[in-house]
PDB file of C-alpha atoms and ligand atoms in Angstrom:
ATOM      1  CA  MET A 206      75.516 -16.904 133.719  1.00 89.00           C
ATOM      2  CA  ILE A 207      77.073 -18.179 130.474  1.00 93.00           C
ATOM      3  CA  ASP A 208      80.648 -19.458 129.938  1.00 96.00           C
ATOM      4  CA  ASP A 209      81.866 -18.667 126.383  1.00 94.00           C
ATOM      5  CA  THR A 210      84.184 -21.697 126.376  1.00 97.00           C
ATOM      6  CA  CYS A 211      81.480 -24.203 127.419  1.00 98.00           C
ATOM      7  CA  ILE A 212      79.899 -26.424 124.741  1.00 98.00           C
ATOM      8  CA  PHE A 213      76.697 -26.953 126.743  1.00 98.00           C
ATOM      9  CA  CYS A 214      76.282 -23.170 127.206  1.00 98.00           C
ATOM     10  CA  LYS A 215      76.550 -22.904 123.397  1.00 98.00           C
ATOM     11  CA  ILE A 216      74.049 -25.730 122.869  1.00 98.00           C
ATOM     12  CA  GLY A 217      71.712 -24.093 125.408  1.00 98.00           C
ATOM     13  CA  ALA A 218      71.969 -20.758 123.592  1.00 97.00           C
ATOM     14  CA  GLY A 219      71.494 -22.437 120.176  1.00 97.00           C
ATOM     15  CA  THR A 220      74.894 -21.357 118.810  1.00 96.00           C
ATOM     16  CA  LEU A 221      75.876 -25.042 118.580  1.00 98.00           C
ATOM     17  CA  PRO A 222      73.337 -27.506 117.126  1.00 98.00           C
ATOM     18  CA  SER A 223      71.569 -30.270 119.012  1.00 98.00           C
ATOM     19  CA  ILE A 224      68.683 -32.659 118.435  1.00 98.00           C
ATOM     20  CA  LYS A 225      66.135 -31.094 120.775  1.00 98.00           C
ATOM     21  CA  VAL A 226      63.514 -32.918 122.790  1.00 98.00           C
ATOM     22  CA  ALA A 227      62.122 -30.059 124.893  1.00 98.00           C
ATOM     23  CA  GLU A 228      62.988 -26.455 125.660  1.00 98.00           C
ATOM     24  CA  ASP A 229      61.836 -23.737 128.031  1.00 97.00           C
ATOM     25  CA  ASP A 230      63.350 -20.515 129.417  1.00 97.00           C
ATOM     26  CA  LYS A 231      65.439 -22.328 132.027  1.00 98.00           C
ATOM     27  CA  THR A 232      66.324 -25.723 130.503  1.00 98.00           C
ATOM     28  CA  LEU A 233      67.091 -27.568 127.277  1.00 98.00           C
ATOM     29  CA  SER A 234      66.642 -31.320 126.762  1.00 98.00           C
ATOM     30  CA  PHE A 235      68.454 -32.909 123.800  1.00 98.00           C
ATOM     31  CA  MET A 236      69.751 -36.241 122.550  1.00 98.00           C
ATOM     32  CA  ASP A 237      73.171 -37.398 123.787  1.00 98.00           C
ATOM     33  CA  ILE A 238      75.375 -37.811 120.683  1.00 98.00           C
ATOM     34  CA  MET A 239      77.118 -40.828 122.263  1.00 97.00           C
ATOM     35  CA  PRO A 240      74.147 -42.596 123.856  1.00 98.00           C
ATOM     36  CA  GLN A 241      74.636 -45.348 126.397  1.00 97.00           C
ATOM     37  CA  SER A 242      71.310 -46.834 125.304  1.00 97.00           C
ATOM     38  CA  PRO A 243      68.769 -45.866 122.592  1.00 97.00           C
ATOM     39  CA  GLY A 244      66.785 -42.858 123.877  1.00 98.00           C
ATOM     40  CA  HIS A 245      69.545 -41.354 126.080  1.00 98.00           C
ATOM     41  CA  VAL A 246      68.617 -37.682 126.731  1.00 98.00           C
ATOM     42  CA  LEU A 247      70.573 -34.881 128.428  1.00 98.00           C
ATOM     43  CA  ILE A 248      68.917 -32.022 130.317  1.00 98.00           C
ATOM     44  CA  ILE A 249      70.858 -28.837 131.023  1.00 98.00           C
ATOM     45  CA  PRO A 250      70.109 -25.638 132.881  1.00 98.00           C
ATOM     46  CA  LYS A 251      70.602 -22.573 130.669  1.00 98.00           C
ATOM     47  CA  THR A 252      72.820 -21.068 133.363  1.00 98.00           C
ATOM     48  CA  HIS A 253      76.426 -22.229 133.656  1.00 98.00           C
ATOM     49  CA  GLY A 254      77.809 -24.176 136.592  1.00 98.00           C
ATOM     50  CA  ALA A 255      80.226 -27.090 136.508  1.00 98.00           C
ATOM     51  CA  MET A 256      78.922 -29.010 139.525  1.00 98.00           C
ATOM     52  CA  LEU A 257      75.411 -29.556 140.869  1.00 98.00           C
ATOM     53  CA  TRP A 258      76.097 -27.190 143.770  1.00 98.00           C
ATOM     54  CA  ASP A 259      77.451 -24.424 141.474  1.00 98.00           C
ATOM     55  CA  ILE A 260      74.011 -23.401 140.155  1.00 98.00           C
ATOM     56  CA  PRO A 261      71.326 -21.576 142.162  1.00 98.00           C
ATOM     57  CA  ALA A 262      68.875 -23.839 143.990  1.00 98.00           C
ATOM     58  CA  ASP A 263      65.977 -22.606 141.824  1.00 98.00           C
ATOM     59  CA  ALA A 264      67.915 -23.585 138.658  1.00 98.00           C
ATOM     60  CA  ALA A 265      68.531 -27.037 140.169  1.00 98.00           C
ATOM     61  CA  ALA A 266      64.827 -27.317 140.972  1.00 98.00           C
ATOM     62  CA  GLU A 267      63.897 -26.382 137.366  1.00 98.00           C
ATOM     63  CA  LEU A 268      66.408 -28.945 136.096  1.00 98.00           C
ATOM     64  CA  MET A 269      64.837 -31.701 138.187  1.00 98.00           C
ATOM     65  CA  ARG A 270      61.299 -30.598 137.281  1.00 98.00           C
ATOM     66  CA  GLN A 271      62.172 -30.987 133.607  1.00 98.00           C
ATOM     67  CA  GLY A 272      64.094 -34.202 134.359  1.00 98.00           C
ATOM     68  CA  GLN A 273      60.962 -35.696 135.875  1.00 98.00           C
ATOM     69  CA  ARG A 274      58.906 -34.729 132.811  1.00 98.00           C
ATOM     70  CA  VAL A 275      61.461 -36.048 130.298  1.00 98.00           C
ATOM     71  CA  ALA A 276      62.118 -39.278 132.239  1.00 98.00           C
ATOM     72  CA  SER A 277      58.386 -39.998 132.231  1.00 98.00           C
ATOM     73  CA  ALA A 278      58.168 -39.295 128.480  1.00 98.00           C
ATOM     74  CA  VAL A 279      61.194 -41.516 127.710  1.00 98.00           C
ATOM     75  CA  GLN A 280      59.658 -44.302 129.806  1.00 98.00           C
ATOM     76  CA  ARG A 281      56.352 -44.110 127.935  1.00 98.00           C
ATOM     77  CA  ALA A 282      57.909 -43.538 124.479  1.00 98.00           C
ATOM     78  CA  PHE A 283      59.883 -46.787 124.625  1.00 98.00           C
ATOM     79  CA  ASP A 284      57.837 -48.682 127.211  1.00 98.00           C
ATOM     80  CA  ALA A 285      61.143 -48.999 129.095  1.00 98.00           C
ATOM     81  CA  PRO A 286      61.052 -51.262 132.150  1.00 97.00           C
ATOM     82  CA  GLY A 287      63.751 -49.107 133.782  1.00 97.00           C
ATOM     83  CA  ILE A 288      64.962 -45.496 133.599  1.00 98.00           C
ATOM     84  CA  MET A 289      68.339 -44.444 134.958  1.00 97.00           C
ATOM     85  CA  VAL A 290      68.714 -40.764 135.947  1.00 98.00           C
ATOM     86  CA  MET A 291      72.406 -39.960 136.392  1.00 98.00           C
ATOM     87  CA  GLN A 292      74.346 -36.792 137.232  1.00 98.00           C
ATOM     88  CA  LEU A 293      78.151 -36.850 137.510  1.00 98.00           C
ATOM     89  CA  ASN A 294      80.304 -34.332 139.414  1.00 98.00           C
ATOM     90  CA  GLY A 295      84.049 -34.241 138.721  1.00 98.00           C
ATOM     91  CA  ALA A 296      86.363 -36.188 136.411  1.00 98.00           C
ATOM     92  CA  ALA A 297      86.869 -38.788 139.130  1.00 98.00           C
ATOM     93  CA  ALA A 298      83.122 -39.486 138.941  1.00 97.00           C
ATOM     94  CA  GLY A 299      83.306 -39.794 135.127  1.00 96.00           C
ATOM     95  CA  GLN A 300      82.162 -36.248 134.239  1.00 98.00           C
ATOM     96  CA  THR A 301      83.433 -35.180 130.820  1.00 97.00           C
ATOM     97  CA  VAL A 302      81.472 -31.953 130.152  1.00 98.00           C
ATOM     98  CA  PHE A 303      81.755 -29.441 132.981  1.00 98.00           C
ATOM     99  CA  HIS A 304      78.282 -27.900 132.783  1.00 98.00           C
ATOM    100  CA  VAL A 305      75.690 -29.504 135.070  1.00 98.00           C
ATOM    101  CA  HIS A 306      73.365 -31.952 133.333  1.00 98.00           C
ATOM    102  CA  LEU A 307      71.046 -34.842 134.024  1.00 98.00           C
ATOM    103  CA  HIS A 308      71.283 -38.031 131.981  1.00 98.00           C
ATOM    104  CA  VAL A 309      68.006 -39.867 131.341  1.00 98.00           C
ATOM    105  CA  ILE A 310      68.890 -43.369 130.148  1.00 98.00           C
ATOM    106  CA  PRO A 311      66.253 -46.016 129.389  1.00 98.00           C
ATOM    107  CA  ARG A 312      67.172 -49.540 130.500  1.00 97.00           C
ATOM    108  CA  PHE A 313      65.925 -52.751 128.951  1.00 95.00           C
ATOM    109  CA  GLY A 314      66.390 -56.291 130.226  1.00 92.00           C
ATOM    110  CA  GLY A 315      69.250 -58.021 128.386  1.00 89.00           C
ATOM    111  CA  LEU A 316      70.604 -54.791 126.863  1.00 89.00           C
ATOM    112  CA  ASP A 317      73.846 -53.748 128.547  1.00 91.00           C
ATOM    113  CA  LEU A 318      74.790 -50.072 128.801  1.00 93.00           C
ATOM    114  CA  LYS A 319      77.313 -48.871 126.230  1.00 94.00           C
ATOM    115  CA  LEU A 320      80.477 -47.249 127.568  1.00 92.00           C
ATOM    116  CA  HIS A 321      80.093 -43.629 128.694  1.00 91.00           C
ATOM    117  CA  ALA A 322      80.676 -40.903 126.046  1.00 91.00           C
ATOM    118  CA  ARG A 323      82.479 -43.274 123.675  1.00 93.00           C
ATOM    119  CA  GLU A 324      80.650 -44.021 120.405  1.00 93.00           C
ATOM    120  CA  LYS A 325      78.740 -41.526 118.215  1.00 97.00           C
ATOM    121  CA  ALA A 326      75.269 -42.558 117.073  1.00 97.00           C
ATOM    122  CA  ASP A 327      73.722 -41.945 113.632  1.00 97.00           C
ATOM    123  CA  PRO A 328      72.074 -38.455 113.767  1.00 97.00           C
ATOM    124  CA  ALA A 329      69.124 -39.677 111.649  1.00 98.00           C
ATOM    125  CA  GLU A 330      68.471 -42.440 114.180  1.00 98.00           C
ATOM    126  CA  LEU A 331      68.728 -39.925 117.080  1.00 98.00           C
ATOM    127  CA  ALA A 332      66.220 -37.653 115.323  1.00 98.00           C
ATOM    128  CA  LYS A 333      63.711 -40.530 115.078  1.00 98.00           C
ATOM    129  CA  LEU A 334      64.118 -41.374 118.778  1.00 98.00           C
ATOM    130  CA  ALA A 335      63.748 -37.663 119.696  1.00 98.00           C
ATOM    131  CA  GLU A 336      60.473 -37.474 117.767  1.00 98.00           C
ATOM    132  CA  ARG A 337      59.072 -40.452 119.700  1.00 98.00           C
ATOM    133  CA  ILE A 338      59.996 -38.740 122.997  1.00 98.00           C
ATOM    134  CA  ARG A 339      58.498 -35.375 121.905  1.00 98.00           C
ATOM    135  CA  VAL A 340      55.213 -37.091 121.079  1.00 98.00           C
ATOM    136  CA  ALA A 341      55.145 -38.619 124.590  1.00 98.00           C
ATOM    137  CA  LEU A 342      55.838 -35.327 126.416  1.00 97.00           C
TER     138      LEU A 342
HETATM  139  P1  LIG B 229      79.281 -36.347 131.472  1.00 88.07           P
HETATM  140  O1  LIG B 229      80.427 -37.281 131.164  1.00 88.07           O
HETATM  141  O2  LIG B 229      79.825 -34.955 131.630  1.00 88.07           O
HETATM  142  O3  LIG B 229      78.392 -36.793 132.590  1.00 88.07           O
HETATM  143  O4  LIG B 229      78.342 -36.390 130.207  1.00 88.07           O
HETATM  144  C1  LIG B 229      78.561 -35.653 129.055  1.00 88.07           C
HETATM  145  C2  LIG B 229      77.687 -36.271 127.990  1.00 88.07           C
HETATM  146  O5  LIG B 229      77.627 -35.380 126.912  1.00 88.07           O
HETATM  147  C3  LIG B 229      78.216 -37.594 127.442  1.00 88.07           C
HETATM  148  O6  LIG B 229      77.245 -38.602 127.605  1.00 88.07           O
HETATM  149  C4  LIG B 229      78.520 -37.296 125.976  1.00 88.07           C
HETATM  150  O7  LIG B 229      78.190 -38.378 125.143  1.00 88.07           O
HETATM  151  C5  LIG B 229      77.671 -36.086 125.691  1.00 88.07           C
HETATM  152  N1  LIG B 229      78.205 -35.132 124.735  1.00 88.07           N
HETATM  153  C6  LIG B 229      79.483 -34.683 124.647  1.00 88.07           C
HETATM  154  N2  LIG B 229      79.585 -33.754 123.688  1.00 88.07           N
HETATM  155  C7  LIG B 229      78.334 -33.606 123.162  1.00 88.07           C
HETATM  156  C8  LIG B 229      77.815 -32.778 122.116  1.00 88.07           C
HETATM  157  O8  LIG B 229      78.500 -31.984 121.478  1.00 88.07           O
HETATM  158  N3  LIG B 229      76.480 -32.913 121.848  1.00 88.07           N
HETATM  159  C9  LIG B 229      75.684 -33.781 122.526  1.00 88.07           C
HETATM  160  N4  LIG B 229      74.405 -33.839 122.166  1.00 88.07           N
HETATM  161  N5  LIG B 229      76.150 -34.571 123.510  1.00 88.07           N
HETATM  162  C10 LIG B 229      77.458 -34.483 123.826  1.00 88.07           C
HETATM  163 ZN1  LIG B 230      78.124 -24.016 130.449  1.00 88.07          ZN
END
């Protein structure tokens, strides 16, 4: 299912641009435009659902399968000592885009997280980080 008003449905379908890290029939992984740390990736199912429980269980399983693969690649690409995998449901939890997604956020000692969905990064810098992750996949 696709929602014509949803930006992540459009990114998933390729009608809105993104800096891609990985893609298959069921999921798309791309760079967060307002990263909380360098290397912050989002993974979406290509079917629409606002909350984790709104998508079919097999779509959730595919999302997590790809999340595992991307988290491992991000860890190895940046030799990150920590990887945060985050998934927010509802505005009260901090969700700002109402299409299910996983955040993969590398964590480094002494580098605090930036505020959530606040500051746009340089697209050229995001493209370089994406290339390092793609090589590690
Ligand atoms: P949420 O707050 O829903 O958990 O996360 C939404 C994420 O999407 C935020 O981290 C935000 O920076 C990111 N984001 C919002 N709009 C866009 C966009 O148009 N493109 C990309 N690549 N990321 C976006
Ligand atoms: Zn959607």
